Short mmCIF file of C-alpha atoms in Angstrom, two decimals:
data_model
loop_
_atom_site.label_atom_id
_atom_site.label_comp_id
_atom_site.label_asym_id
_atom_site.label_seq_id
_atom_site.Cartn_x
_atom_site.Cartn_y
_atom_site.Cartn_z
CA UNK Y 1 -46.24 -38.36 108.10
CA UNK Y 2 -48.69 -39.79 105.37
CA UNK Y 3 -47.39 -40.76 101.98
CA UNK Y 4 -49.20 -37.63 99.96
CA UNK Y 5 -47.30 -35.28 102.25
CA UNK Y 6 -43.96 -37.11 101.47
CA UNK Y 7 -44.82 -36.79 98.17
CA UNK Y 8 -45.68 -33.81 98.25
CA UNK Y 9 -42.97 -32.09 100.33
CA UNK Y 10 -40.51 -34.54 97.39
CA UNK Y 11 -42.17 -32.21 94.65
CA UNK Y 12 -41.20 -28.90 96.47
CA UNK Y 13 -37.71 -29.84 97.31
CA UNK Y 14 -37.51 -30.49 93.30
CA UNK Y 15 -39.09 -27.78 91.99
CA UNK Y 16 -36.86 -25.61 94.26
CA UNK Y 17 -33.70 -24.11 91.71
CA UNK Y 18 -31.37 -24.69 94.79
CA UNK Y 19 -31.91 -28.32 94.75
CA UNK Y 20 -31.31 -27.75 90.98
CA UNK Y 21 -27.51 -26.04 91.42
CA UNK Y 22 -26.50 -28.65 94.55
CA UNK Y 23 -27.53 -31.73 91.97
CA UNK Y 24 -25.64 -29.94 89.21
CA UNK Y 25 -22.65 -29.72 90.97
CA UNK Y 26 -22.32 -32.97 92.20
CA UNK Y 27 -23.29 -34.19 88.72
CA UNK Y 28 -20.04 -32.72 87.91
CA UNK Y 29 -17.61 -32.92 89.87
CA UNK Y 30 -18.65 -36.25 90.45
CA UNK Y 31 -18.12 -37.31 86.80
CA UNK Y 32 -14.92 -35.36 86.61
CA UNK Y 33 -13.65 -37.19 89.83
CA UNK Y 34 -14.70 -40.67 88.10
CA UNK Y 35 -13.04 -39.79 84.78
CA UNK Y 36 -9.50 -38.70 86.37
CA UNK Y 37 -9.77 -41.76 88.44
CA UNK Y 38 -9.87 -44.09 85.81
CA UNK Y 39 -6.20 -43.07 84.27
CA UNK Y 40 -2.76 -41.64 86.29
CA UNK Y 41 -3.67 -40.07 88.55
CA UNK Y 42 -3.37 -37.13 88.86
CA UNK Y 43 -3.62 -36.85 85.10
CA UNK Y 44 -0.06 -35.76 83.57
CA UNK Y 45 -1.66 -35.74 80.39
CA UNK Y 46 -3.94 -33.08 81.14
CA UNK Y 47 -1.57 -30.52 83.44
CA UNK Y 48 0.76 -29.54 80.57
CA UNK Y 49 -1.83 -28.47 78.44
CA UNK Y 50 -4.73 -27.31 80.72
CA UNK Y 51 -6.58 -24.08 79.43
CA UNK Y 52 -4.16 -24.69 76.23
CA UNK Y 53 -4.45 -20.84 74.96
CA UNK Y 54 -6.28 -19.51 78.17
CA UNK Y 55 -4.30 -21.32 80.22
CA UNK Y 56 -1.10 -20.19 78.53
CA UNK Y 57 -1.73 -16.46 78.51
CA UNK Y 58 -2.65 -17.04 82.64
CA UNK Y 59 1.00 -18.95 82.85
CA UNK Y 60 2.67 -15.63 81.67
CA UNK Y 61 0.20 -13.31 83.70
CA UNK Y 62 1.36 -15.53 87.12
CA UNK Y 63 5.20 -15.79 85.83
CA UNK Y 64 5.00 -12.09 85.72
CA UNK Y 65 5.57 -11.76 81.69
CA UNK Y 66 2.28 -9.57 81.18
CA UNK Y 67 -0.42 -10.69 79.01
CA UNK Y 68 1.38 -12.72 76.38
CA UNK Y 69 2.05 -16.24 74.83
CA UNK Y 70 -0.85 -17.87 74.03
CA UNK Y 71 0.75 -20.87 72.08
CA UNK Y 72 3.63 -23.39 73.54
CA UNK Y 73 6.49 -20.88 72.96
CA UNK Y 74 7.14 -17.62 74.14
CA UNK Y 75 6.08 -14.89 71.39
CA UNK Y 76 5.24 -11.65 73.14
CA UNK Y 77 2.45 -9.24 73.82
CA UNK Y 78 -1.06 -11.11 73.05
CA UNK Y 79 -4.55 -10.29 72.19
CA UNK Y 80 -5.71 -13.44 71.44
CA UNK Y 81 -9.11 -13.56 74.22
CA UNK Y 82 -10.83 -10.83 76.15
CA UNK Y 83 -8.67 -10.99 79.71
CA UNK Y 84 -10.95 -11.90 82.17
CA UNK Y 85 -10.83 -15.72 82.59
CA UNK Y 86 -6.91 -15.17 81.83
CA UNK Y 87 -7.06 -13.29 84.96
CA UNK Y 88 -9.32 -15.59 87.01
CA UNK Y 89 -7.01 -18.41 86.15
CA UNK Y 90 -3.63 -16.40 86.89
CA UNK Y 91 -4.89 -15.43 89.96
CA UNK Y 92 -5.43 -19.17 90.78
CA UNK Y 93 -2.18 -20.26 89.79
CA UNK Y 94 -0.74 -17.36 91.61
CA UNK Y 95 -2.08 -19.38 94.84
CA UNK Y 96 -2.10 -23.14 94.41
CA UNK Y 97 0.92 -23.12 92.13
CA UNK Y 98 1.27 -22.79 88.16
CA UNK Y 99 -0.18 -25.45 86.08
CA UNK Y 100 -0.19 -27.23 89.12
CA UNK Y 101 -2.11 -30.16 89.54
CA UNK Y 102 -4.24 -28.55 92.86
CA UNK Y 103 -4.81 -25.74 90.38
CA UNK Y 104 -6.70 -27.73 87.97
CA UNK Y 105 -8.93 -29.17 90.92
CA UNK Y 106 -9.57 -25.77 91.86
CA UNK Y 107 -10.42 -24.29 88.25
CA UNK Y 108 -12.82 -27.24 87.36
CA UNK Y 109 -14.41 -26.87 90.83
CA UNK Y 110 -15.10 -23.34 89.64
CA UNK Y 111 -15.97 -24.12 86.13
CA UNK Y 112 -18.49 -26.90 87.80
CA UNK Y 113 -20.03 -24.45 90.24
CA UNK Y 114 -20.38 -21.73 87.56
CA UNK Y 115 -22.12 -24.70 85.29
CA UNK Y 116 -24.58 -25.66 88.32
CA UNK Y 117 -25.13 -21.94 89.30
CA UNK Y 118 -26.56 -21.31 85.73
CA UNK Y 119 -29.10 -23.98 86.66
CA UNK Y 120 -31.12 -21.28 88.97
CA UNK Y 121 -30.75 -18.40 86.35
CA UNK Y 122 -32.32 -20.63 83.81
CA UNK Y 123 -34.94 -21.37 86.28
CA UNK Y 124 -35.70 -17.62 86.53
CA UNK Y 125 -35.77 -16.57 83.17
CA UNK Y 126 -38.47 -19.59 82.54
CA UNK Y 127 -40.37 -18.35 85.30
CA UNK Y 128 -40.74 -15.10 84.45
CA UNK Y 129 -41.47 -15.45 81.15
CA UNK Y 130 -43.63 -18.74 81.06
CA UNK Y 131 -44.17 -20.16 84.10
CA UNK Y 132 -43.60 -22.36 86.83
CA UNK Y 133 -43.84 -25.66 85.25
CA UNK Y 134 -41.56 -24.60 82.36
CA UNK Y 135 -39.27 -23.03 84.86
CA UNK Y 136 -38.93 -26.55 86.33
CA UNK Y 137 -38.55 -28.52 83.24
CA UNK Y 138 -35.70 -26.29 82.11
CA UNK Y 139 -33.70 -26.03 85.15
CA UNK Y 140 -33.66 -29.62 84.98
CA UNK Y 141 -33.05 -29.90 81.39
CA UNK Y 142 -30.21 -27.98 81.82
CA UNK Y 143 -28.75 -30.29 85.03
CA UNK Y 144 -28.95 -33.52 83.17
CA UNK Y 145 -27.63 -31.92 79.49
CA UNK Y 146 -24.70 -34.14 78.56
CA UNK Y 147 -22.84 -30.87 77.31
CA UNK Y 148 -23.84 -28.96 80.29
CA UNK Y 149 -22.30 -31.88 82.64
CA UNK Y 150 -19.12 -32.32 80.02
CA UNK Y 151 -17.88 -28.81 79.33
CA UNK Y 152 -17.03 -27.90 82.83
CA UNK Y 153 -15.41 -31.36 83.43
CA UNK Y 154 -13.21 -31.76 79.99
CA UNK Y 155 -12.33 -28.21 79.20
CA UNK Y 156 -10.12 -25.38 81.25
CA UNK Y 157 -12.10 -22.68 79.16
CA UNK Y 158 -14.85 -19.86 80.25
CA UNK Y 159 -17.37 -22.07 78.19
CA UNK Y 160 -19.20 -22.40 81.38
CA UNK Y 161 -18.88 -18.61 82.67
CA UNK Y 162 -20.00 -17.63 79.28
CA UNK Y 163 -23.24 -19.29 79.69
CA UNK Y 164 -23.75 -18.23 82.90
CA UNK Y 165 -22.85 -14.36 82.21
CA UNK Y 166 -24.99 -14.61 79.31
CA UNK Y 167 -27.96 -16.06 81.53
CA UNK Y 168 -27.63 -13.10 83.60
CA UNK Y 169 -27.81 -10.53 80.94
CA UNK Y 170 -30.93 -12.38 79.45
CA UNK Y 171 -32.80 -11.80 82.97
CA UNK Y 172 -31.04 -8.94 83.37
CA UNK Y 173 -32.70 -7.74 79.69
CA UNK Y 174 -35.93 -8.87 81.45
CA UNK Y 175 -35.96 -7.50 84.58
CA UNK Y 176 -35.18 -4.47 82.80
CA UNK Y 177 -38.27 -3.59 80.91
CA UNK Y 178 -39.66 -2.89 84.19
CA UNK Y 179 -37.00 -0.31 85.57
CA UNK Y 180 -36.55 3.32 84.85
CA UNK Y 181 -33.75 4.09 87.36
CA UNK Y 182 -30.37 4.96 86.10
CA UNK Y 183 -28.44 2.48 88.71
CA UNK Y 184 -30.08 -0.14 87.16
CA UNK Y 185 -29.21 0.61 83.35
CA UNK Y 186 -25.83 1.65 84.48
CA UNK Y 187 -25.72 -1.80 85.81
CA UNK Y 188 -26.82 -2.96 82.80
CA UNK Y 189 -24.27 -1.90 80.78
CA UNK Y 190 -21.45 -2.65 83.13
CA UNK Y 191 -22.87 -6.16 82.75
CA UNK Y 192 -22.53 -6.50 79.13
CA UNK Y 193 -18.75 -4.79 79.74
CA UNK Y 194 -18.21 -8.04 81.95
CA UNK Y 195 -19.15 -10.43 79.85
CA UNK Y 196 -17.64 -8.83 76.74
CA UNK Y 197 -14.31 -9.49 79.04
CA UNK Y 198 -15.26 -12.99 79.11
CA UNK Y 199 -16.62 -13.99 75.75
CA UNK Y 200 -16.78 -11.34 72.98
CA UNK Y 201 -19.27 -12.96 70.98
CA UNK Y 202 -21.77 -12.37 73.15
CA UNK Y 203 -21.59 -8.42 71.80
CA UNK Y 204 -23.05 -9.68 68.79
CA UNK Y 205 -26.83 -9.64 70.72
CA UNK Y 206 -26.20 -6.15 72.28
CA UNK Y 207 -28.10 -4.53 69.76
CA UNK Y 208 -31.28 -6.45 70.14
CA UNK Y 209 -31.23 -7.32 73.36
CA UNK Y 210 -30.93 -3.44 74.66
CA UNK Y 211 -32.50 -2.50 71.99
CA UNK Y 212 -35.61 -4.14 73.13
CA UNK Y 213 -35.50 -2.62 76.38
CA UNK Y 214 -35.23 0.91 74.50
CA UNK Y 215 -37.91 -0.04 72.90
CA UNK Y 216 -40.04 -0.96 75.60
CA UNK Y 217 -38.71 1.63 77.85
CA UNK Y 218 -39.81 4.43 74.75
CA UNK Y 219 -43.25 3.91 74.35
CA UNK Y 220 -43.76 4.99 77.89
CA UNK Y 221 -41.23 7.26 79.17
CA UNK Y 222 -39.18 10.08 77.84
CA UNK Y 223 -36.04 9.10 79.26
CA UNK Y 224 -35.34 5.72 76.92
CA UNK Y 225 -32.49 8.01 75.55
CA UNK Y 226 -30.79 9.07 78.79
CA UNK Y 227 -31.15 5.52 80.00
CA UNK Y 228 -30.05 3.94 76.79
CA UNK Y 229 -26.73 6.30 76.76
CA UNK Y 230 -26.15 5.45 80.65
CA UNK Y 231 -25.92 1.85 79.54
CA UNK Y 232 -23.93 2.45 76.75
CA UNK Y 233 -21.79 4.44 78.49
CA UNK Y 234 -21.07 2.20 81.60
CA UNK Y 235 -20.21 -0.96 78.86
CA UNK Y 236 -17.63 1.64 77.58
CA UNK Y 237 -16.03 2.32 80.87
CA UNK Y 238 -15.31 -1.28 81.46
CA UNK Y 239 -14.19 -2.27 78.05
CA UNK Y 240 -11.54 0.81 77.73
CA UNK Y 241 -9.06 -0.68 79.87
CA UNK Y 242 -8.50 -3.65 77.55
CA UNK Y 243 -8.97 -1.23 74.21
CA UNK Y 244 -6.30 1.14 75.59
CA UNK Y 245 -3.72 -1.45 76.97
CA UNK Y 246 -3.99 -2.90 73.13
CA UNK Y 247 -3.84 0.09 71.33
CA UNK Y 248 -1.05 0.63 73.37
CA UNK Y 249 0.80 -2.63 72.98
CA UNK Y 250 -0.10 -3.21 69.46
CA UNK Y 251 -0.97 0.89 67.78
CA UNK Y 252 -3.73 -0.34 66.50
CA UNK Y 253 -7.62 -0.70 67.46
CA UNK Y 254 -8.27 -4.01 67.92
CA UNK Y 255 -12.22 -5.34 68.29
CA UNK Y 256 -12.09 -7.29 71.27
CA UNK Y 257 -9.57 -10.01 69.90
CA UNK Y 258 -6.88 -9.99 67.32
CA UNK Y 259 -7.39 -14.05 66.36
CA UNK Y 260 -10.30 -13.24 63.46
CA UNK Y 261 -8.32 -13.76 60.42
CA UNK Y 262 -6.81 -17.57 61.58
CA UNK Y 263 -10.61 -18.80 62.84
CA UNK Y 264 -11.73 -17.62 59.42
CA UNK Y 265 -8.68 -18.76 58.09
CA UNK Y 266 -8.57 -22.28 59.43
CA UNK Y 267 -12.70 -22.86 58.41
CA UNK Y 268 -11.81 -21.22 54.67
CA UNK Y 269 -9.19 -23.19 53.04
CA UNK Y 270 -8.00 -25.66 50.39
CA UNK Y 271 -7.52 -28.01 53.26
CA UNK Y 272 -10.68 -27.83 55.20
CA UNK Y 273 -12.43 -31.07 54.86
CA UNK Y 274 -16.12 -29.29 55.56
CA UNK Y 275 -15.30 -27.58 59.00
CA UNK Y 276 -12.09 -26.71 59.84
CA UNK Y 277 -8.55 -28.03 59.62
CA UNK Y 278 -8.05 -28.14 63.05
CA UNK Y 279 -4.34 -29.49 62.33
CA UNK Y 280 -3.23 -26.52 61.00
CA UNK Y 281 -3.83 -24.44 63.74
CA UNK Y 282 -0.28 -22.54 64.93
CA UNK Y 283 -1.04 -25.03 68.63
CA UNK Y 284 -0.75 -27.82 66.11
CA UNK Y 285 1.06 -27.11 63.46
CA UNK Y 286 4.87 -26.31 63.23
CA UNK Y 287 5.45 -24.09 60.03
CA UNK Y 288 2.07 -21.88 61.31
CA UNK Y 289 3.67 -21.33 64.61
CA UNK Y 290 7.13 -20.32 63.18
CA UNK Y 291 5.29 -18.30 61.25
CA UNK Y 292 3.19 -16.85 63.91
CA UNK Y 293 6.04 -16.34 66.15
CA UNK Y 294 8.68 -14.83 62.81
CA UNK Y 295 5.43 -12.26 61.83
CA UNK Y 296 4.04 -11.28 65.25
CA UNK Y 297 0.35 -11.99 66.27
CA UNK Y 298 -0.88 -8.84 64.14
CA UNK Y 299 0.62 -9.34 60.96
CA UNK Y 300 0.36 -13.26 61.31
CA UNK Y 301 -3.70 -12.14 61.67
CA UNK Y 302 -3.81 -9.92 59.10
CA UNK Y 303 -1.71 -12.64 56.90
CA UNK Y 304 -4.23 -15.06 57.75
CA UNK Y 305 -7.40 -12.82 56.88
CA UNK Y 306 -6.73 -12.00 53.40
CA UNK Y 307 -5.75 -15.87 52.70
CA UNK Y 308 -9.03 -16.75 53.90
CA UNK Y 309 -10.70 -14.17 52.10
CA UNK Y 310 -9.51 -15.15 48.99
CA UNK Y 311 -10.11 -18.16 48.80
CA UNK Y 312 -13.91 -17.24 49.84
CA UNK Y 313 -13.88 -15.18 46.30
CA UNK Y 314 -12.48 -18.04 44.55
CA UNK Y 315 -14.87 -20.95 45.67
CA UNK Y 316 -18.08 -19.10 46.85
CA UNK Y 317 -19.70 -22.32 46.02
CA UNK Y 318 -17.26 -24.07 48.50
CA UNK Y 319 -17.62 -21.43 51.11
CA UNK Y 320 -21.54 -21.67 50.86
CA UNK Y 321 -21.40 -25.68 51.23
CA UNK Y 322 -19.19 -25.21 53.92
CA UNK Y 323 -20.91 -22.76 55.64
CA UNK Y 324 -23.89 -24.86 55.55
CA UNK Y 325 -22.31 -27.54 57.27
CA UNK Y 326 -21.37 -26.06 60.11
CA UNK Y 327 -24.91 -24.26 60.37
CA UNK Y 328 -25.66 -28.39 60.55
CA UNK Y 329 -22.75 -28.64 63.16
CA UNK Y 330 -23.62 -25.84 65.48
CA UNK Y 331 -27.34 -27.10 65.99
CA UNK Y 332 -26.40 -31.17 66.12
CA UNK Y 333 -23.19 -31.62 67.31
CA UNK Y 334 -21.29 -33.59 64.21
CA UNK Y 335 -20.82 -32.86 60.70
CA UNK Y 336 -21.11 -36.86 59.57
CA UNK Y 337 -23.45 -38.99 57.62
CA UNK Y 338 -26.32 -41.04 60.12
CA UNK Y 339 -24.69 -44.37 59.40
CA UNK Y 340 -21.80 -43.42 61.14
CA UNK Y 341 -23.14 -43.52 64.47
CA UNK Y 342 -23.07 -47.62 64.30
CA UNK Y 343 -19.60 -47.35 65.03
CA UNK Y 344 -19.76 -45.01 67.99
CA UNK Y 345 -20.23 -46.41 71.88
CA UNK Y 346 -23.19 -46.47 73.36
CA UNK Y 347 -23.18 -43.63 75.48
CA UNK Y 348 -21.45 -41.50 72.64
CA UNK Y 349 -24.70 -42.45 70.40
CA UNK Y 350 -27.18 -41.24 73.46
CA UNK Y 351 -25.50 -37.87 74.59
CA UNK Y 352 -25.49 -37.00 70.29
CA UNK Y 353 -28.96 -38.04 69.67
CA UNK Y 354 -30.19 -35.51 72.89
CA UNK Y 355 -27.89 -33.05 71.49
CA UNK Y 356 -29.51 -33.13 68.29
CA UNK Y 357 -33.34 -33.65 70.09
CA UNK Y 358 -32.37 -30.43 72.32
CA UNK Y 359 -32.75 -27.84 69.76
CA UNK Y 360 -35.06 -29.67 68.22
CA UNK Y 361 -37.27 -29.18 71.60
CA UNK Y 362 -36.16 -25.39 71.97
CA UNK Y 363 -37.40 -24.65 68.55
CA UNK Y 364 -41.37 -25.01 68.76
CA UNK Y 365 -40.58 -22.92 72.38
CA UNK Y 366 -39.81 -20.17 70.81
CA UNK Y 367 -42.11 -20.60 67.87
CA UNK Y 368 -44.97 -20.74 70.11
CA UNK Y 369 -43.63 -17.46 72.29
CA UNK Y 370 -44.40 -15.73 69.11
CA UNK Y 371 -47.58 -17.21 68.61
CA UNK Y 372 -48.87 -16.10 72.05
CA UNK Y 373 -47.27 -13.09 71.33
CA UNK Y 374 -45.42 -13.41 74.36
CA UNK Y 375 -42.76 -10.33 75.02
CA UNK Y 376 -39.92 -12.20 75.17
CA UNK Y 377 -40.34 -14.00 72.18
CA UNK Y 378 -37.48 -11.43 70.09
CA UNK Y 379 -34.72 -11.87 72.36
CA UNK Y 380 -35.13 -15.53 72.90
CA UNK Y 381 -35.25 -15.25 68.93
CA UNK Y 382 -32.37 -12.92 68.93
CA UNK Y 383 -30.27 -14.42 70.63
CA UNK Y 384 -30.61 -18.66 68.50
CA UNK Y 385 -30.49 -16.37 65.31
CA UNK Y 386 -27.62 -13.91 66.06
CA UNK Y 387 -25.41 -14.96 67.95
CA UNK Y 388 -24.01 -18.26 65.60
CA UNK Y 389 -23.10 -16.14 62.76
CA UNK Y 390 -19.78 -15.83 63.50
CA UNK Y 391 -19.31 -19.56 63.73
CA UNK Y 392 -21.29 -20.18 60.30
CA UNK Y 393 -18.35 -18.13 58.22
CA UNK Y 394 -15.32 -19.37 60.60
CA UNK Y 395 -15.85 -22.94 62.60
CA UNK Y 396 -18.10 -24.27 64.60
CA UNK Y 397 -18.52 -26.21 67.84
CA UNK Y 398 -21.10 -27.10 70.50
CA UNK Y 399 -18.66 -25.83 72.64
CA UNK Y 400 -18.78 -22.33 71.15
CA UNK Y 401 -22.84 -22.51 70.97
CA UNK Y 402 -22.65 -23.33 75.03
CA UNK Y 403 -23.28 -19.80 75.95
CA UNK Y 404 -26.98 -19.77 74.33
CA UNK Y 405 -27.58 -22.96 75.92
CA UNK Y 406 -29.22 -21.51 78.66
CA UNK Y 407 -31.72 -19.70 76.42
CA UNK Y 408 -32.37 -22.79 74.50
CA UNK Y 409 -33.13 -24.76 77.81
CA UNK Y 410 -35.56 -22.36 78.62
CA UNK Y 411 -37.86 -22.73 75.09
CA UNK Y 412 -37.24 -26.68 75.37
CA UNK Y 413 -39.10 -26.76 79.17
CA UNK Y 414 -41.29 -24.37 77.73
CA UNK Y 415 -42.12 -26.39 74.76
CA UNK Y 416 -42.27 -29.32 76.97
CA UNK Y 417 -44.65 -27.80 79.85
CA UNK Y 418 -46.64 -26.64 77.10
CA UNK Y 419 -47.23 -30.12 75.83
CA UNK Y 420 -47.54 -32.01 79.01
CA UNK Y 421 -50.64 -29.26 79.51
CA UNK Y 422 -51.94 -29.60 76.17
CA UNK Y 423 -51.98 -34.09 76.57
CA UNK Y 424 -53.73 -33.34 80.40
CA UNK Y 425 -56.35 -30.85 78.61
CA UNK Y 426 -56.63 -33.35 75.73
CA UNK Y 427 -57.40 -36.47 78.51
CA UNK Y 428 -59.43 -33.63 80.79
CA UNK Y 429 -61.60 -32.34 78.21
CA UNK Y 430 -60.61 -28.89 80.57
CA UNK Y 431 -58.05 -26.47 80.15
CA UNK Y 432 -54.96 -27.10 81.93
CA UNK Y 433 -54.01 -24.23 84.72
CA UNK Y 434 -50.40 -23.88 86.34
CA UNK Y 435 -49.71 -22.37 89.49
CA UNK Y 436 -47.19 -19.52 89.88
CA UNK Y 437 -46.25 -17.19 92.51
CA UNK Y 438 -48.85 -14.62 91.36
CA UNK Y 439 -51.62 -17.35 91.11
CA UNK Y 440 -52.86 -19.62 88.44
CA UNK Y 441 -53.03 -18.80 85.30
CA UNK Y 442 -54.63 -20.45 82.21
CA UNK Y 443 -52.36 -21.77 79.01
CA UNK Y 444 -54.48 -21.30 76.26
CA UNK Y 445 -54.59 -24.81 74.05
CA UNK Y 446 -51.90 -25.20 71.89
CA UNK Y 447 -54.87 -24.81 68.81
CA UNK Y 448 -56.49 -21.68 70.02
#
């Protein structure tokens, strides 16, 4: 076998997604296995507070006391997440033992394998709405990401599922401008339900994203409405469990998740030093958890709400500062001046900087969607713009952005394919051509 064919077949086996997810996995688990091996093993520190609310809530669901206790004592009848990773992780416990140290190999197996898996969505949404090359770059992009590799490894969370639900319903969204049958919208919807179970803030793109699709869908057929109402209809039918078994428990509606009025709370306060004051969070602090537990999750909620709120009216130049600084937060990963990075370790100082080059990179990606007037441009767009909001007014983490991840990995190998065409047409003198499973097809130069 020559060297060009060696090559060559090399190139394949790497531009295949598969090789993607099976390198993303061991990535993972690989660096997860390293860090536990450093300490006690296994790692006592870890077990006792492993999923820390999640985790809590799935103690009581495999203990058999319902749905409830989200903090370190027992206080009842919870609404604190959307159920489903609760569930998943009960149901683990309920087989390799509660809090138990197999469990937590188990769940970051999963978390690592839902983490890699996302790796081949990403892959498809590039290719079907760029092309191959950028469908490359971004699967890669998103196996290498330090935050991609760390989430799944340091945190007993659905930060990882969240991505990868959200993934789906992008090229779900896609797939579904093409589609007039009612399975598939129904499907659709019950999709959304699903991840709305998972991660509620994904709801906030809902609107856009199906809208876009109605959209689409109405400017050449008469049955957008039908279709649109199937959709809506089937996210109904699997968010009405959790709606009912809340109004039930609590007589009240309740959006999802009661826990609104402490996140707003703990970023709006005379205490928060730009953020959030993490430390006074009811896990952290004992007068807020006496509280919590003396009120009752509602009223402690509600309690926490109108605090916030008011001290929003009375500093609305505080509240605008702060609310600037985590916009800054959410798209670099720290909320500190430059200089402080000489005091951080090496590695620390590389993972921030890509964190900070990574939406950098997704940025022009979607810029330029618009200016070839690609299709997909809005809910690439909808999603970076929406979908922080939340964050901005309350707190903000990288770990919370995760779940758009995937869409900004696909602009950033977009934006990068784009490039690496533009620099070959630029040393050519030609136009640069990539090849895709319906042929080749021309990029137009970045200046046309």
């Amino acid at each position: 076998m020559s060297f060009r064919l060696i090559v060559k077949k090399l190139g394949h086996l790497l531009a295949h997604p598969g090789t993607m997810v099976v390198v993303a996995f061991l990535i993972r688990y690989g660096v997860f296995w390293y860090l536990r091996s450093k300490g006690p093993f296994p790692a006592n520190d870890i077990i006792p507070t492993m999923g820390y609310e999640t985790g809590r809530i799935a103690r009581s669901l495999a203990g058999g006391l319902g749905y409830s206790s989200p903090l370190v004592v027992e206080s009842g009848p919870t609404a604190w997440m959307t159920p489903l990773f609760p569930l998943i992780l009960a149901g683990v416990f309920k087989l390799f033992g509660i809090m138990s140290f197999k469990s937590f190999l188990i769940i970051t197996a999963m978390d690592c394998a839902f983490s890699a898996l996302t790796a081949w969505v990403i892959w498809a949404i590039a290719r079907r709405a760029f092309n191959s090359a950028s469908a490359v770059t971004a699967g890669w992009i998103w196996t290498l990401l330090p935050s991609a590799v760390f989430y799944p490894v340091a945190w007993v969370w659905d930060t990882s599922l969240s991505a990868l639900i959200f993934a789906l319903i992008m090229l779900a969204s896609m797939r579904l401008l093409e589609s007039e049958r009612v399975a598939a919208w129904a499907g659709y919807g019950a999709l959304w339900g699903i991840g709305a179970m998972i991660n509620a803030s994904i709801v906030s793109t809902l609107p856009f994203l199906l809208g876009w699709d109605a959209k689409a869908l109405r400017a050449r057929s008469g049955r957008w409405l039908k279709l649109t109402v199937v959709a809506l209809l089937l996210f109904a039918v699997v968010i009405a469990p959790w709606f009912i078994r809340n109004y039930a428990v609590f007589h009240r509606l309740i959006l999802f998740r009661s826990n609104f009025g402490l996140e707003l709370w703990l970023g709006n306060n005379n205490d928060n030093p730009g953020i959030w004051a993490w430390w006074l969070h009811p896990n952290d602090d004992d007068k807020e958890r006496r509280l919590y537990v003396g009120l009752g999750e509602i009223a402690y909620m509600n309690l926490k709400q109108k605090e916030a709120v008011a001290w929003i009216r009375q500093h609305p130049a505080g509240f605008v500062e702060q609310t600037f600084r985590r916009f800054v937060d959410n798209w670099t990963g720290f909320d500190e001046p430059a200089t402080s990075l000489a005091n951080r370790p090496f590695y620390v100082i590389v993972g921030m900087s890509l964190e900070v080059l990574f939406p950098l990179l997704a940025l022009p990606g979607v810029l330029l969607a618009y200016r070839r007037r690609s299709p997909y441009a809005f809910p690439f767009g909808s999603a970076i713009f929406f979908f922080p909001v939340v964050y901005y007014i309350t707190h903000t983490s990288l770990r919370y952005r995760h779940p758009i991840d995937p869409v900004l990995c696909v602009l950033a190998g977009f934006s990068a394919a784009s490039a690496c065409s533009w620099a070959a047409e630029r040393v050519s003198g030609k136009r640069a051509y990539v090849n895709d499973s319906a042929g080749s097809r021309e990029l137009a130069p970045a200046s046309k």
